[in-house]
Amino acid sequence: MCIISENVVTFQLRLAVEISDRDKEDLRWDSGVNFIKENSQVLIQRMGMTVIKQILDELFVWNVMNYEEVDVICCKKLEQDAARAIIHMILKKGSEACNLFLKSLEKWNYPLFQELHGLSLFHQMSEEDLDDFAQELKYFYQSPSFLNFYPLGEDIDIMFNLKSTFTEPVLWKKDQHHHRLEQLTLSGLLDTLQSPCIIEGESGKGKSTLLQRIAMLWASGECQALAKFKLVFFLRLSRVQGGLFETLCDQLLDIPDVISKQTFMARLLKLRQGVLFLLDGYNEFKAQNCPEIEALIKENHRFKNMVIVTTTTESLRHIRQFGALIAEVGDMTESSAQTLIQEVLRKEFAEGLLLQIQKSRCLRNLMKTPLFVVITCAIQMGKSEFHSHTQTTLFCAFYDLLINKNRHKRKGLAPSEVTQSLDHCGDLALEGVFSRRFDFEPDDLSNVNEDVLLTTGLLCKYTAQRFKPKYKFFHQSFQEYTAGRRLSSLLTSGEPAEVTKGNGHLQKMVSISDITSKYSNLLLYTCGSSAEATRTVLKHLSAVYQHGSLLGLSVTKRPLWRQESMQNTKSTTVQEILKAININSFTECGINLFHESISTSSLSKEFEGFFRGKSLYINSENIPDYLFDFFEDLPNCASALDFIKLDFYGGAVASWDKTTEDISRTQDQEFSGTYIPSRAVSLFFNWKQEFKTLEVTLRYFCKLSKKDIKNLEKIFSSAKSLRLHIKKCVGMAGSLSSVLSTCENIHSLIVEASPLTLEDEQRITSVTNLQTLGVHDLQIQRPPGGLTDSLGNLKNLTKLILDNIKINEEDALKLAEGLRNLKKICLLHLTHLSDIGEGMDYIVKSLSAEPCDLKEIQLVSCCLSGNAVKTLAQNLHNLARLSILDLSENHLEKDGKEALHQLIDRLHVLEELTVLMLPWCGDVRVSLARLLEQLERVPQLVKLGLKNWRLTDAEIRILGVFFEKNPLENFQQLDLAGNCVSSDGWLAFMSGFENLKQLVFFDFSTKGLLPDASLVRKLRHVLSKLTFLQEVQLVGWQLDDYDVSVLKGAFKLVIA
């Protein structure tokens, strides 16, 4: 049997009402058989398939028609054939069957029935009656009962007013492929309105408020596009219980008694496009409750009334094919969210909340959903003062609201089934976080009641223009919250199997970089959901710090050995540098967990253990509130940190470092005459305990007032040990001495691109407890009697760095004399010194004349002579602890070849050597074989530089064989720039080169090399095996676009 279509009637059903007994007495009833015969032609032409099937259903129930007869009629392809068949069958069955047929016709197509009896209802409602009713509607739409509404549902007594809280929505017009076509305003939508218009959007996007706004605009007469409508009806489809007429009376206004139902409905039919229906919430509509409204949407082409209907994305599939215009409600704009917050909260609360949102990227994203803005405001209501709630608190309120608000949709379901579905939803969210999945397939929901998750609003279903539906959480952060909530419940469960499952998820987090990036929000919401779960998480994180992977940094892609923050750790391996960077991120992650945690006082011991031995970076321009809480609530944790890094910014910030906010702040600071924020002073000076080490950086200061210096003194006093970094502070000349006079606890001083007066330099050399001193980029004429004259006073100095400063031969001689007194020195950098003359001869002799603890020497681009290298070679036994020897960027002229030969011959005394960067001279390549013999004894080598050695194919082959026979397990950097190797030579070198599995950087730059295709292919093959590579330099290689495309990888490729 053909399937009987859905019980949907045409618009004429709006006139289908029962005829009263009085009306029936007035009608002249003909014999049923004769009546049908006389009107058979009209009935055949006008009944329509929908009415035929409705009559068939009723006759089947009354046992007038049997199964086979119904089947025959329903299978007719043409409406007229089906009508002809039913009429002929009914006539054969006699008068009783004919009367029942007419009774059913009267019910399902009352207008046709009336017309056949010569009756009409269209004359009974006047224009004056219509105007009066329209005016009553307008009064209603402007009344408090309509304008005041409960945004969180009537169970929560928080009320908004439509006039004051409505903000302009962002609407997107969709094309036939369900792609966003263009952006619309509400006015633009109404100007181009087509019927039916479908407005889709997720729960909480403000769809209901949008329709209410349209009704209010119509009533106010302020919108020209709505002036053409005689009547506008706003209906909530979730409350529909009866027919359309009854719904209008129930939800809006009672129709006057003098106007009958038939008359009113007929008037709507006649008005056609002069009537606008605003139908809210098709996703909550039960079509069987009111087939007339279903027909109004799905058979709108039969009527001319205008319809706007809203629905959620998962329900869009039920009506999308009927939409003449489909629009999606987009994200709430930042200005709209701000306006809403300011309208519903007291001024001080609104300011506090807006400040919290400004500081949190996650909250800014969440404010794109109106319902979330409402919840965020609602949590503050009824409080005596503003509280900065955690993200977990906000999400928890949202989650609970979704569950409780939609409880009525789960009637008939066992509580266990609901709980199981919610747990599965949490598991789905968890698995998605670990696999970086935020879209889910039907198979993912195969073991769960899909309707529970959809009706509660936890998941959204997308079907438009998709072969298979897609499921998503309304926001990625909400998925992470749901995952964290579930992980918390697993870790604190009373069921051992669930605890084991939760711990299994924690065991997947074995890398600090993953913890601080991929899983940071998951852990945030886990700790925010339960104190006991926080305890378990902290225990796991401590284990990761002790035994897990500290590598895998994914934040930066620039060469890690060039990190500015790692200036003092160049003697360490790259792995240790990665570890230091990761630990700082790890600390920030821990503080975020503290801030989010549901209970901090009971977890003080666990947090203290977590923070012990770690570092923390603070930007004084943006000190979050939770740091004050951290210092106050957990002082033992703050003092357990190894060191804190604090940055200050002055008024002369370079343009590339400025944002609009920076400029505004700078102007305020200039007006007040100070640059050290009082907020930073409060954070450090009011603290009751003492930090181990505080590292303070002053950047771009154009001046430093007395108050700034006093504020710095207060901050400096909070630490046992101080590190001070002065960077690009043009206006601090003369002030540094005042600053240093307040630093009794200073142990490290770095001055970069900041001019110094004689008084400043003298003050530096008087700080006898200095352990680290670095001066960079100071190319100005320095007065006599300054830094180099009295450097020997710094007897506790362990690290000395002089880079790109103006220094002459006389200064070098005084520096050499001072170096004799620095018995504790272990690191010496003298780099980019151009006018030093023969001064390096004195310096090298001074630093190597006696046994010392030097572990690192960098004499880079500093006019190093052959004589100085000879002296170094002869005294190399006094530098037996040397690990890093960098003499690169130096061209040895006189006696250079002999000097290098002597140095290479003596390398065997450096048993701890890890880095060797050599200078060059004429015919230096002949020393390669001897060098490689020495390096066979240095399996721990990490870095080798033979720049400008002018190696030929013969030498590069020898070097390749060396790497092939001596796999250096920790080798990471190779500099072979400026050599004379052909494509054949490089190709031969590749077989040994590919053994350097830990390589991070190499430089093969040269002049005018046109590589063969075979070399490019081989190089690409080798590069694919070197998985730790971060930078490759091939400057001077004549590579075309094809070559570059083949060589490109996850590393940085420098070719010019």
Coordinates of C-alpha atoms in Angstrom, one line a residue, residues 346-353 379-389:
R346 CA 25.2 48.3 38.1
K347 CA 28.0 50.5 36.9
E348 CA 30.7 49.2 39.2
F349 CA 29.8 45.6 38.4
A350 CA 29.7 46.2 34.7
E351 CA 33.1 47.9 34.8
G352 CA 34.6 44.9 36.8
L353 CA 33.1 42.4 34.4
I379 CA 25.9 35.4 38.4
Q380 CA 26.8 38.9 39.6
M381 CA 23.2 39.9 40.4
G382 CA 22.2 40.0 44.0
K383 CA 25.8 40.4 45.2
S384 CA 26.9 43.3 47.4
E385 CA 30.3 43.6 45.6
F386 CA 31.7 42.4 42.3
H387 CA 33.4 39.0 42.2
S388 CA 35.6 37.9 39.4
H389 CA 34.3 34.4 38.7

